[in-house]
Amino acid sequence: MNSILSKVDRTYFIETFGCQQNENDSEILAGHLEQLGYLPCGSPEEADVVLLNTCSVREHADDRFFGHLGRLKTIKQEKPDMFIGVGGCILMQPQNQQKILESFPFVDLIFGTADLGRFPDLFFGAADARKTYLAVGPAEGIERQLPVVRKKAHRALVSIMYGCNNFCTYCIVPHTRGRERSRPKADVMQEIRDAANAGYKEILLLGQNVNAYGKDRNYEDGDFADLLADAARVPGLFVVRFMTSHPKDVSARLIETIGREMTVEPHFHLPLQSGSDAILKKMNRHYTSAQYIAIAEKLRQARPGLTLTTDIIVGFPGETEADFAKTMSLIETVKFDSAFTFIYSPREGTPAAAWDNHIDKPTLNRRYQALTDLQYALSRQSNERLIGQTVKVLITGPSESDASVLSGRTADNRLVLIPLPETSLQADNAETRYTNTVVSAVIRSAGSFSVEGSLVDP
Ligand code: SAH
Ligand code: SF4
Ligand code: F3S
C-alpha cells in the first residue's frame, strides 16, 4: 500500500481552474478528503494529496492546467509518495486522458466530472495501483447529499442541476458535463437550509442553464421559478443568487418571481454572446437580438434597479464587421452594468472549431479592445449612479490587495471596497470580524470594476 495512506497529519491541496460549478465540485472533493482525515494546506509543496480540477472552456484554461502539471512533476520527483489526481472537464475528452497517460505518467488518478460520489473508492484504488488509474466515468447520474467543505465564509454554492442540452456550436461544456440532470428539490432545499443554519448569508444556485431546472424530471418538483421562490424564503439569508441563465428559457413566471421575492438578487446574469442575429443562429442560441432586448426590458420593469450582466464572445467564426457593429450597438442599447468578454477560442470536438472561416488575430484583438473599452465606460457609468447612496453590503473578507480594506458585494452584485477607519484597524482582527456580516456603506467614488465607500455607524 502507498505509504501516503498510513501517514499521520496528512494534508491536501486542491487547485481549481474553472467555473463556479467546478469550484463546487472541488468543495465536495475537499469534503471527501477531510472525511478521510486529510487537512487543508497552503501549497502543493507541503501537500500529501494534490488534486487539479480542470476547465476546458477556452484554450487558456487548458494551457494553465498543463503548465501546472509540469511544475508538479518537479515536486513529485522530490516527494515520490505525493498523490496526484487530475479531474474535471479537460479529462472528459479521451485525447486528454491519453496525453496524461503518455506524457505525465507520474499522475496517480484521472477522474471525471460525474465521479464525485465515488471519489473515495477511486482514491483508494489509485493509491493501491502502481500506474495511473484511469477512472473517468460517463457524465451521467445525479449526486445525492455529498460531503462539502465550503471555501468561502459568506457564500454557499449549491448545484441544482448538472450538464447542458444546448450545444452552442462554440462550447465544450455539453461534451464535458453530459445532458441536463436536475437534483431532486428536497435535496437542494435541504442543502440550502443547512447552509443558512450554518450561518451562510448568500446562496448561489448553480447550473449551466438553471432556467431548465426540473425539465428532465417532468417538473414533478416544479420549475426554476418555484425553486427560487422557496430558496428565497429560507430564513436568515441576505441574498439568493443564481447562474447561469439562457435567454431562450427565461419564463414569465421567473421574471414575476424576481419581481416579487426581495431576497432573490436584483441582478440577472444573462449571456448574450453576440448582438448579430446571423451569428446567434450560427451559435445555435435560439433567440434574436430583439427577443433579448425584450427580456432585458421585462426584467428591469419587474424589478426596478436590477443590474444586468452578460457574457460576450468576439470573433466567432465568420463574424463580419457588420456583425460586430451589431454587438456594439446592442451593448449601447441594453447598457449592461458589467460583462465578461471573451475572444472566441476553438475547442476540439465542437462544430465551430472545424469551420474554415476563423477570424485573424489582429482583427480579434482590435474588436476585443473596442468591446472592452465600450463596456468599461458603461460599467463605470453604472457604478457612478451609486455615488452618494447608502447601500447594504455583504462583507466577503479583506480585499486581496490591501488587508486594511474590506471587500464585499451589494445584493445587485457590485463589488464594494471599504477602507477601515484607523480606530477599528487597531481592534483585533477587524478585517475578519466583518466577514459574512451585512454592513451599510455610503458610496463615495466609482470605477469600472468597483465602488468605494465608508461604513455607516461602524
Ligand atoms: N452555461 C453557461 C456558461 C458557459 S461557459 C452559459 O451558457 O452561459 C461561460 C462563458 O464562456 C459562455 O457564456 C461564453 O461566453 C464563454 N465561452 C464558452 N465557450 C467559449 C469559447 N469556445 N470561446 C470563447 N468563449 C467561450
Ligand atoms: Fe455552453 Fe451553451 Fe450550454 Fe452554456 S448553454 S454551457 S454556452 S452549450
Ligand atoms: Fe470550465 Fe467545465 Fe465549468 S469547461 S467553465 S469547468 S463546466
Short mmCIF file of C-alpha atoms and ligand atoms in Angstrom, two decimals:
data_model
loop_
_atom_site.label_atom_id
_atom_site.label_comp_id
_atom_site.label_asym_id
_atom_site.label_seq_id
_atom_site.Cartn_x
_atom_site.Cartn_y
_atom_site.Cartn_z
CA MET A 1 0.00 0.00 0.00
CA ASN A 2 1.13 3.53 -0.77
CA SER A 3 2.65 4.99 2.41
CA ILE A 4 0.55 8.13 1.94
CA LEU A 5 -2.41 6.27 3.43
CA SER A 6 -0.70 5.45 6.71
CA LYS A 7 0.94 8.80 7.48
CA VAL A 8 -0.47 10.98 10.29
CA ASP A 9 -1.32 14.69 9.83
CA ARG A 10 -1.92 14.14 6.16
CA THR A 11 -2.64 17.21 4.08
CA TYR A 12 -4.31 18.07 0.79
CA PHE A 13 -4.23 20.88 -1.72
CA ILE A 14 -6.83 21.37 -4.47
CA GLU A 15 -6.30 23.70 -7.42
CA THR A 16 -9.49 24.70 -9.26
CA PHE A 17 -9.34 26.10 -12.78
CA GLY A 18 -12.95 26.52 -13.85
CA CYS A 19 -16.37 27.97 -13.23
CA GLN A 20 -18.41 28.09 -10.04
CA GLN A 21 -19.67 24.57 -10.67
CA ASN A 22 -16.08 23.41 -10.91
CA GLU A 23 -15.44 25.28 -7.60
CA ASN A 24 -18.38 23.50 -6.03
CA ASP A 25 -17.03 20.13 -7.24
CA SER A 26 -13.71 20.97 -5.55
CA GLU A 27 -15.58 21.74 -2.32
CA ILE A 28 -17.05 18.24 -2.49
CA LEU A 29 -13.63 16.71 -3.15
CA ALA A 30 -12.37 18.63 -0.10
CA GLY A 31 -15.34 17.25 1.84
CA HIS A 32 -14.35 13.68 0.97
CA LEU A 33 -10.69 14.23 1.81
CA GLU A 34 -11.50 15.81 5.16
CA GLN A 35 -13.80 12.89 5.99
CA LEU A 36 -10.82 10.67 5.25
CA GLY A 37 -8.78 12.64 7.78
CA TYR A 38 -6.84 14.99 5.50
CA LEU A 39 -6.24 18.61 6.47
CA PRO A 40 -6.05 21.54 4.05
CA CYS A 41 -2.66 23.14 3.40
CA GLY A 42 -1.41 26.17 1.52
CA SER A 43 0.67 24.79 -1.37
CA PRO A 44 1.32 21.64 -3.40
CA GLU A 45 4.86 21.57 -1.99
CA GLU A 46 3.50 20.84 1.51
CA ALA A 47 0.68 18.52 0.45
CA ASP A 48 0.42 14.74 0.57
CA VAL A 49 -2.51 14.80 -1.85
CA VAL A 50 -2.78 17.28 -4.71
CA LEU A 51 -5.88 17.42 -6.90
CA LEU A 52 -6.19 19.55 -10.03
CA ASN A 53 -9.80 20.21 -11.02
CA THR A 54 -9.67 21.35 -14.62
CA CYS A 55 -11.59 23.53 -17.06
CA SER A 56 -11.72 23.24 -20.82
CA VAL A 57 -13.87 26.18 -21.80
CA ARG A 58 -11.10 28.13 -23.54
CA GLU A 59 -7.61 27.25 -24.66
CA HIS A 60 -6.08 29.41 -21.94
CA ALA A 61 -7.67 27.20 -19.25
CA ASP A 62 -6.18 24.10 -20.88
CA ASP A 63 -2.75 25.72 -21.04
CA ARG A 64 -2.81 26.68 -17.37
CA PHE A 65 -3.55 23.09 -16.38
CA PHE A 66 -0.76 21.54 -18.42
CA GLY A 67 1.62 24.23 -17.14
CA HIS A 68 0.74 23.36 -13.53
CA LEU A 69 1.15 19.68 -14.20
CA GLY A 70 4.67 20.28 -15.49
CA ARG A 71 5.55 22.02 -12.21
CA LEU A 72 4.04 19.21 -10.14
CA LYS A 73 6.40 16.79 -11.85
CA THR A 74 9.37 18.51 -10.21
CA ILE A 75 7.72 18.39 -6.79
CA LYS A 76 6.87 14.73 -7.17
CA GLN A 77 10.47 13.90 -8.09
CA GLU A 78 11.44 15.13 -4.63
CA LYS A 79 8.39 13.65 -2.87
CA PRO A 80 7.61 10.39 -4.68
CA ASP A 81 4.88 9.50 -2.15
CA MET A 82 2.82 12.53 -3.03
CA PHE A 83 -0.55 11.56 -4.56
CA ILE A 84 -1.60 13.48 -7.67
CA GLY A 85 -5.16 13.31 -9.01
CA VAL A 86 -6.45 15.19 -12.06
CA GLY A 87 -10.14 15.56 -12.79
CA GLY A 88 -12.81 17.80 -14.24
CA CYS A 89 -13.73 18.94 -17.71
CA ILE A 90 -10.41 18.53 -19.57
CA LEU A 91 -10.26 14.89 -18.56
CA MET A 92 -13.64 14.08 -20.09
CA GLN A 93 -12.01 14.06 -23.51
CA PRO A 94 -10.23 10.83 -24.46
CA GLN A 95 -7.38 12.63 -26.24
CA ASN A 96 -6.57 14.44 -22.98
CA GLN A 97 -6.71 11.23 -20.95
CA GLN A 98 -4.21 9.75 -23.42
CA LYS A 99 -1.98 12.79 -23.13
CA ILE A 100 -1.79 12.29 -19.35
CA LEU A 101 -1.09 8.56 -19.64
CA GLU A 102 1.68 9.17 -22.18
CA SER A 103 3.27 12.45 -21.12
CA PHE A 104 2.52 12.71 -17.39
CA PRO A 105 2.80 9.14 -16.08
CA PHE A 106 3.51 10.41 -12.54
CA VAL A 107 -0.22 11.21 -12.19
CA ASP A 108 -1.91 8.67 -9.88
CA LEU A 109 -5.58 9.18 -10.71
CA ILE A 110 -7.65 10.55 -13.60
CA PHE A 111 -11.32 11.13 -12.73
CA GLY A 112 -14.26 12.84 -14.43
CA THR A 113 -16.93 15.43 -13.75
CA ALA A 114 -19.53 12.88 -12.65
CA ASP A 115 -17.27 10.79 -10.41
CA LEU A 116 -17.56 12.88 -7.26
CA GLY A 117 -19.84 10.44 -5.43
CA ARG A 118 -17.39 7.56 -5.82
CA PHE A 119 -14.24 9.61 -5.30
CA PRO A 120 -13.11 7.80 -2.08
CA ASP A 121 -13.19 4.42 -3.88
CA LEU A 122 -11.23 5.83 -6.80
CA PHE A 123 -8.74 7.43 -4.46
CA PHE A 124 -8.01 4.19 -2.61
CA GLY A 125 -7.98 2.25 -5.87
CA ALA A 126 -5.39 4.61 -7.31
CA ALA A 127 -3.26 4.63 -4.16
CA ASP A 128 -3.05 0.83 -4.44
CA ALA A 129 -2.21 0.81 -8.14
CA ARG A 130 1.31 1.05 -9.46
CA LYS A 131 0.40 3.07 -12.52
CA THR A 132 -2.01 5.84 -13.45
CA TYR A 133 -5.56 4.78 -12.66
CA LEU A 134 -7.82 5.99 -15.48
CA ALA A 135 -11.20 6.09 -13.72
CA VAL A 136 -13.26 8.54 -15.78
CA GLY A 137 -16.92 7.55 -15.76
CA PRO A 138 -19.66 8.80 -18.11
CA ALA A 139 -21.17 12.24 -17.44
CA GLU A 140 -24.41 10.78 -16.08
CA GLY A 141 -26.41 10.49 -12.90
CA ILE A 142 -27.04 12.92 -10.09
CA GLU A 143 -25.26 13.26 -6.81
CA ARG A 144 -27.31 12.96 -3.63
CA GLN A 145 -26.04 14.53 -0.40
CA LEU A 146 -22.26 14.66 -0.58
CA PRO A 147 -19.80 15.99 1.98
CA VAL A 148 -18.77 19.57 1.34
CA VAL A 149 -16.13 21.90 2.75
CA ARG A 150 -17.11 25.39 1.64
CA LYS A 151 -14.32 27.65 0.54
CA LYS A 152 -15.99 30.99 1.16
CA ALA A 153 -17.18 32.10 4.59
CA HIS A 154 -20.17 34.04 3.31
CA ARG A 155 -21.44 32.07 0.35
CA ALA A 156 -22.72 28.55 -0.16
CA LEU A 157 -22.56 27.21 -3.71
CA VAL A 158 -25.46 24.84 -4.33
CA SER A 159 -25.58 22.89 -7.59
CA ILE A 160 -29.19 22.42 -8.62
CA MET A 161 -28.51 20.63 -11.88
CA TYR A 162 -25.69 19.19 -13.91
CA GLY A 163 -24.99 19.14 -17.63
CA CYS A 164 -26.30 21.08 -20.59
CA ASN A 165 -28.51 20.20 -23.56
CA ASN A 166 -27.94 23.32 -25.62
CA PHE A 167 -24.89 22.52 -27.72
CA CYS A 168 -23.95 26.06 -28.61
CA THR A 169 -21.60 25.45 -31.53
CA TYR A 170 -18.56 27.01 -29.82
CA CYS A 171 -18.97 25.33 -26.44
CA ILE A 172 -17.29 22.29 -24.95
CA VAL A 173 -19.43 22.12 -21.80
CA PRO A 174 -22.13 19.71 -23.10
CA HIS A 175 -19.28 17.39 -24.08
CA THR A 176 -17.68 17.51 -20.63
CA ARG A 177 -20.75 17.59 -18.40
CA GLY A 178 -23.28 15.48 -20.28
CA ARG A 179 -27.03 16.05 -20.51
CA GLU A 180 -29.15 18.09 -18.12
CA ARG A 181 -29.94 16.34 -14.84
CA SER A 182 -31.81 18.17 -12.09
CA ARG A 183 -31.30 17.31 -8.44
CA PRO A 184 -34.47 16.48 -6.51
CA LYS A 185 -35.86 19.63 -4.98
CA ALA A 186 -35.88 18.11 -1.48
CA ASP A 187 -32.09 17.60 -1.68
CA VAL A 188 -31.48 21.12 -2.92
CA MET A 189 -33.71 22.70 -0.26
CA GLN A 190 -32.09 20.63 2.48
CA GLU A 191 -28.67 21.85 1.41
CA ILE A 192 -29.88 25.48 1.36
CA ARG A 193 -31.46 25.18 4.82
CA ASP A 194 -28.32 23.54 6.21
CA ALA A 195 -26.19 26.36 4.78
CA ALA A 196 -28.49 29.04 6.19
CA ASN A 197 -28.50 27.31 9.59
CA ALA A 198 -24.71 27.22 9.47
CA GLY A 199 -24.75 31.00 9.04
CA TYR A 200 -24.17 31.49 5.31
CA LYS A 201 -25.89 34.68 4.17
CA GLU A 202 -25.60 34.12 0.45
CA ILE A 203 -26.70 31.14 -1.63
CA LEU A 204 -25.56 30.74 -5.23
CA LEU A 205 -27.73 28.26 -7.12
CA LEU A 206 -25.67 26.69 -9.87
CA GLY A 207 -26.27 25.02 -13.19
CA GLN A 208 -25.12 25.55 -16.78
CA ASN A 209 -28.69 26.60 -17.58
CA VAL A 210 -30.64 26.97 -14.33
CA ASN A 211 -33.77 28.05 -16.22
CA ALA A 212 -34.16 24.46 -17.41
CA TYR A 213 -34.31 23.15 -13.83
CA GLY A 214 -36.87 20.35 -13.48
CA LYS A 215 -37.43 19.81 -17.21
CA ASP A 216 -35.74 16.39 -17.18
CA ARG A 217 -37.95 15.39 -14.22
CA ASN A 218 -41.17 16.46 -15.99
CA TYR A 219 -41.38 19.28 -13.47
CA GLU A 220 -42.55 16.84 -10.79
CA ASP A 221 -40.85 19.11 -8.22
CA GLY A 222 -41.81 22.32 -10.05
CA ASP A 223 -39.62 24.55 -12.18
CA PHE A 224 -36.81 27.01 -11.50
CA ALA A 225 -39.18 29.83 -10.56
CA ASP A 226 -40.68 27.61 -7.83
CA LEU A 227 -37.28 26.58 -6.54
CA LEU A 228 -36.01 30.16 -6.49
CA ALA A 229 -39.07 31.36 -4.56
CA ASP A 230 -38.68 28.58 -1.98
CA ALA A 231 -34.96 29.27 -1.63
CA ALA A 232 -35.63 32.97 -1.10
CA ARG A 233 -37.96 32.18 1.80
CA VAL A 234 -35.39 30.26 3.81
CA PRO A 235 -34.87 32.40 6.93
CA GLY A 236 -31.58 34.16 7.59
CA LEU A 237 -30.38 34.81 4.04
CA PHE A 238 -29.19 38.16 2.68
CA VAL A 239 -29.40 37.14 -0.96
CA VAL A 240 -30.10 34.18 -3.22
CA ARG A 241 -28.12 34.29 -6.47
CA PHE A 242 -28.26 32.01 -9.49
CA MET A 243 -26.24 31.30 -12.59
CA THR A 244 -26.28 30.78 -15.46
CA SER A 245 -29.45 31.58 -17.39
CA HIS A 246 -30.16 31.04 -21.06
CA PRO A 247 -32.29 33.74 -22.76
CA LYS A 248 -34.42 31.17 -24.59
CA ASP A 249 -35.59 29.68 -21.28
CA VAL A 250 -36.35 32.82 -19.25
CA SER A 251 -40.03 32.34 -18.41
CA ALA A 252 -42.66 34.92 -17.48
CA ARG A 253 -43.01 33.10 -14.13
CA LEU A 254 -39.31 33.54 -13.46
CA ILE A 255 -39.47 37.27 -14.20
CA GLU A 256 -42.51 37.57 -11.95
CA THR A 257 -40.71 35.69 -9.15
CA ILE A 258 -37.71 38.02 -9.36
CA GLY A 259 -40.08 40.97 -9.10
CA ARG A 260 -41.82 39.52 -6.05
CA GLU A 261 -39.15 37.81 -3.92
CA MET A 262 -36.93 40.50 -2.44
CA THR A 263 -34.28 38.04 -1.21
CA VAL A 264 -33.66 36.98 -4.81
CA GLU A 265 -30.80 39.09 -6.14
CA PRO A 266 -31.82 42.24 -8.03
CA HIS A 267 -29.30 41.14 -10.63
CA PHE A 268 -29.56 38.92 -13.67
CA HIS A 269 -26.63 37.37 -15.50
CA LEU A 270 -27.93 36.73 -18.99
CA PRO A 271 -25.31 35.72 -21.55
CA LEU A 272 -25.88 37.49 -24.85
CA GLN A 273 -22.84 36.12 -26.76
CA SER A 274 -23.48 38.25 -29.86
CA GLY A 275 -25.74 41.09 -30.99
CA SER A 276 -25.96 39.79 -34.55
CA ASP A 277 -28.90 37.55 -35.39
CA ALA A 278 -26.89 35.79 -38.09
CA ILE A 279 -24.13 34.93 -35.58
CA LEU A 280 -26.63 33.93 -32.88
CA LYS A 281 -28.09 31.49 -35.38
CA LYS A 282 -24.68 30.03 -36.22
CA MET A 283 -24.03 29.76 -32.49
CA ASN A 284 -27.26 27.73 -32.12
CA ARG A 285 -28.57 30.10 -29.46
CA HIS A 286 -32.29 30.08 -30.40
CA TYR A 287 -33.10 33.75 -29.75
CA THR A 288 -32.78 37.01 -31.66
CA SER A 289 -31.34 40.31 -30.51
CA ALA A 290 -34.88 41.75 -30.40
CA GLN A 291 -36.04 38.93 -28.12
CA TYR A 292 -33.04 39.52 -25.89
CA ILE A 293 -33.83 43.24 -25.59
CA ALA A 294 -37.45 42.40 -24.72
CA ILE A 295 -36.37 40.11 -21.86
CA ALA A 296 -33.99 42.78 -20.54
CA GLU A 297 -36.81 45.33 -20.53
CA LYS A 298 -39.23 42.99 -18.77
CA LEU A 299 -36.67 42.18 -16.10
CA ARG A 300 -35.95 45.83 -15.43
CA GLN A 301 -39.66 46.60 -15.26
CA ALA A 302 -40.34 43.73 -12.88
CA ARG A 303 -37.54 44.69 -10.50
CA PRO A 304 -36.61 48.37 -10.67
CA GLY A 305 -32.88 48.91 -10.22
CA LEU A 306 -32.00 45.37 -11.31
CA THR A 307 -28.46 45.09 -12.68
CA LEU A 308 -27.98 43.18 -15.90
CA THR A 309 -24.70 41.47 -16.70
CA THR A 310 -23.69 39.30 -19.61
CA ASP A 311 -21.11 37.20 -21.47
CA ILE A 312 -19.97 38.21 -24.95
CA ILE A 313 -17.77 36.38 -27.41
CA VAL A 314 -15.93 38.36 -30.08
CA GLY A 315 -14.56 36.84 -33.24
CA PHE A 316 -16.87 33.85 -33.60
CA PRO A 317 -16.06 32.20 -36.98
CA GLY A 318 -17.49 34.24 -39.84
CA GLU A 319 -18.16 37.35 -37.71
CA THR A 320 -18.10 40.32 -40.11
CA GLU A 321 -17.51 43.98 -39.26
CA ALA A 322 -21.27 44.45 -39.61
CA ASP A 323 -21.96 41.59 -37.16
CA PHE A 324 -19.52 43.06 -34.69
CA ALA A 325 -21.07 46.52 -35.07
CA LYS A 326 -24.42 44.95 -34.12
CA THR A 327 -22.92 43.58 -30.92
CA MET A 328 -21.51 47.01 -30.08
CA SER A 329 -24.82 48.69 -30.78
CA LEU A 330 -26.79 46.17 -28.72
CA ILE A 331 -24.43 46.77 -25.80
CA GLU A 332 -25.12 50.52 -26.13
CA THR A 333 -28.85 49.85 -26.24
CA VAL A 334 -29.08 47.49 -23.27
CA LYS A 335 -26.33 49.24 -21.26
CA PHE A 336 -25.08 46.24 -19.31
CA ASP A 337 -23.89 47.01 -15.81
CA SER A 338 -20.97 44.70 -16.40
CA ALA A 339 -19.88 41.99 -18.84
CA PHE A 340 -17.47 39.10 -19.16
CA THR A 341 -15.87 39.44 -22.57
CA PHE A 342 -14.11 36.60 -24.35
CA ILE A 343 -12.16 36.15 -27.55
CA TYR A 344 -13.51 33.11 -29.39
CA SER A 345 -11.35 30.07 -28.67
CA PRO A 346 -11.69 27.00 -30.91
CA ARG A 347 -12.45 23.86 -28.90
CA GLU A 348 -11.69 20.50 -30.46
CA GLY A 349 -14.87 18.44 -30.79
CA THR A 350 -17.22 21.42 -31.19
CA PRO A 351 -18.75 22.21 -34.62
CA ALA A 352 -17.40 25.77 -34.93
CA ALA A 353 -13.82 24.63 -34.39
CA ALA A 354 -13.99 22.70 -37.67
CA TRP A 355 -15.26 25.61 -39.77
CA ASP A 356 -12.87 27.34 -42.14
CA ASN A 357 -13.90 30.97 -41.58
CA HIS A 358 -11.93 31.75 -38.41
CA ILE A 359 -11.06 35.38 -37.74
CA ASP A 360 -7.42 36.52 -37.87
CA LYS A 361 -5.66 37.53 -34.69
CA PRO A 362 -5.23 41.27 -35.31
CA THR A 363 -8.95 41.59 -36.04
CA LEU A 364 -9.81 39.57 -32.92
CA ASN A 365 -7.63 41.80 -30.79
CA ARG A 366 -8.95 45.02 -32.32
CA ARG A 367 -12.58 44.02 -31.81
CA TYR A 368 -11.90 42.80 -28.30
CA GLN A 369 -10.26 46.10 -27.40
CA ALA A 370 -13.17 48.13 -28.80
CA LEU A 371 -15.66 45.94 -26.94
CA THR A 372 -13.92 46.18 -23.58
CA ASP A 373 -13.39 49.96 -23.96
CA LEU A 374 -17.11 50.40 -24.50
CA GLN A 375 -18.15 48.07 -21.68
CA TYR A 376 -15.70 49.58 -19.17
CA ALA A 377 -17.17 53.02 -19.87
CA LEU A 378 -20.72 51.68 -19.38
CA SER A 379 -19.74 49.81 -16.20
CA ARG A 380 -18.24 52.99 -14.80
CA GLN A 381 -21.39 54.97 -15.62
CA SER A 382 -23.50 52.31 -13.95
CA ASN A 383 -21.36 52.36 -10.80
CA GLU A 384 -21.28 56.17 -10.72
CA ARG A 385 -25.03 56.16 -10.22
CA LEU A 386 -24.39 54.82 -6.71
CA ILE A 387 -22.30 57.78 -5.56
CA GLY A 388 -23.91 59.41 -2.54
CA GLN A 389 -26.23 56.45 -1.89
CA THR A 390 -26.18 54.26 1.21
CA VAL A 391 -26.16 50.57 0.29
CA LYS A 392 -26.15 47.28 2.13
CA VAL A 393 -23.01 45.23 1.60
CA LEU A 394 -22.32 41.60 2.48
CA ILE A 395 -18.66 41.60 3.50
CA THR A 396 -16.77 38.78 1.85
CA GLY A 397 -13.42 39.42 3.54
CA PRO A 398 -10.42 41.71 3.39
CA SER A 399 -9.58 42.98 -0.09
CA GLU A 400 -6.98 40.85 -1.87
CA SER A 401 -4.59 43.72 -2.43
CA ASP A 402 -4.92 45.54 0.91
CA ALA A 403 -5.87 43.85 4.18
CA SER A 404 -7.00 47.15 5.73
CA VAL A 405 -9.76 47.41 3.12
CA LEU A 406 -12.97 45.40 3.43
CA SER A 407 -14.37 43.84 0.29
CA GLY A 408 -17.99 42.92 -0.23
CA ARG A 409 -20.91 42.80 -2.63
CA THR A 410 -24.26 44.54 -2.78
CA ALA A 411 -27.33 42.39 -3.39
CA ASP A 412 -27.19 43.58 -7.02
CA ASN A 413 -23.65 42.15 -7.18
CA ARG A 414 -21.49 45.26 -7.26
CA LEU A 415 -18.07 44.99 -5.73
CA VAL A 416 -17.69 47.44 -2.84
CA LEU A 417 -14.37 48.35 -1.22
CA ILE A 418 -14.47 49.90 2.24
CA PRO A 419 -11.22 51.22 3.74
CA LEU A 420 -11.40 50.66 7.50
CA PRO A 421 -11.09 53.67 9.79
CA GLU A 422 -7.87 53.78 11.85
CA THR A 423 -9.71 53.12 15.11
CA SER A 424 -11.19 49.81 14.04
CA LEU A 425 -7.91 48.85 12.39
CA GLN A 426 -6.38 48.82 15.81
CA ALA A 427 -9.03 46.42 17.08
CA ASP A 428 -8.28 42.71 16.91
CA ASN A 429 -8.87 41.14 13.51
CA ALA A 430 -11.06 43.95 12.27
CA GLU A 431 -10.96 42.57 8.72
CA THR A 432 -12.12 39.07 9.53
CA ARG A 433 -14.56 40.28 12.21
CA TYR A 434 -16.71 41.77 9.45
CA THR A 435 -16.62 38.77 7.12
CA ASN A 436 -20.10 37.35 6.46
CA THR A 437 -21.82 40.34 8.06
CA VAL A 438 -24.06 42.84 6.31
CA VAL A 439 -22.99 46.46 6.77
CA SER A 440 -24.25 49.78 5.45
CA ALA A 441 -21.85 51.89 3.43
CA VAL A 442 -22.17 55.27 1.80
CA ILE A 443 -20.61 55.25 -1.65
CA ARG A 444 -18.02 57.96 -2.31
CA SER A 445 -16.42 57.03 -5.64
CA ALA A 446 -16.81 54.59 -8.53
CA GLY A 447 -14.72 52.87 -11.17
CA SER A 448 -15.46 50.28 -13.85
CA PHE A 449 -14.99 47.28 -11.58
CA SER A 450 -15.89 48.51 -8.10
CA VAL A 451 -17.19 51.32 -5.97
CA GLU A 452 -15.60 52.64 -2.82
CA GLY A 453 -17.43 53.69 0.30
CA SER A 454 -17.24 54.17 4.03
CA LEU A 455 -19.01 52.36 6.82
CA VAL A 456 -22.11 53.95 8.27
CA ASP A 457 -22.01 53.68 12.08
CA PRO A 458 -19.14 51.18 12.17
N1 SAH B 1 -23.56 27.63 -19.21
C1 SAH B 1 -23.14 28.93 -19.07
C2 SAH B 1 -21.64 29.11 -19.02
C3 SAH B 1 -20.86 28.61 -20.13
S1 SAH B 1 -19.19 29.00 -20.13
C4 SAH B 1 -23.80 29.73 -20.14
O1 SAH B 1 -24.38 29.19 -21.02
O2 SAH B 1 -23.72 30.92 -20.06
C5 SAH B 1 -19.18 30.73 -19.80
C6 SAH B 1 -19.00 31.60 -20.99
O3 SAH B 1 -17.80 31.27 -21.66
C7 SAH B 1 -20.06 31.49 -22.05
O4 SAH B 1 -21.19 32.22 -21.74
C8 SAH B 1 -19.35 32.03 -23.26
O5 SAH B 1 -19.48 33.43 -23.36
C9 SAH B 1 -17.89 31.70 -22.99
N2 SAH B 1 -17.39 30.65 -23.88
C10 SAH B 1 -17.81 29.37 -23.94
N3 SAH B 1 -17.13 28.70 -24.90
C11 SAH B 1 -16.26 29.59 -25.45
C12 SAH B 1 -15.29 29.50 -26.49
N4 SAH B 1 -15.09 28.39 -27.16
N5 SAH B 1 -14.56 30.62 -26.77
C13 SAH B 1 -14.76 31.77 -26.09
N6 SAH B 1 -15.67 31.89 -25.11
C14 SAH B 1 -16.42 30.83 -24.79
FE1 SF4 B 2 -22.20 26.06 -23.32
FE2 SF4 B 2 -24.35 26.99 -24.47
FE3 SF4 B 2 -24.59 25.06 -22.66
FE4 SF4 B 2 -23.87 27.49 -21.88
S1 SF4 B 2 -25.84 26.94 -22.81
S2 SF4 B 2 -22.93 25.57 -21.26
S3 SF4 B 2 -22.66 28.24 -23.60
S4 SF4 B 2 -23.60 24.88 -24.64
FE1 F3S B 3 -14.90 25.04 -17.45
FE2 F3S B 3 -16.17 22.79 -17.20
FE3 F3S B 3 -17.03 24.93 -15.96
S1 F3S B 3 -15.27 23.56 -19.07
S2 F3S B 3 -16.45 26.55 -17.35
S3 F3S B 3 -15.13 23.90 -15.58
S4 F3S B 3 -18.28 23.35 -16.87
#
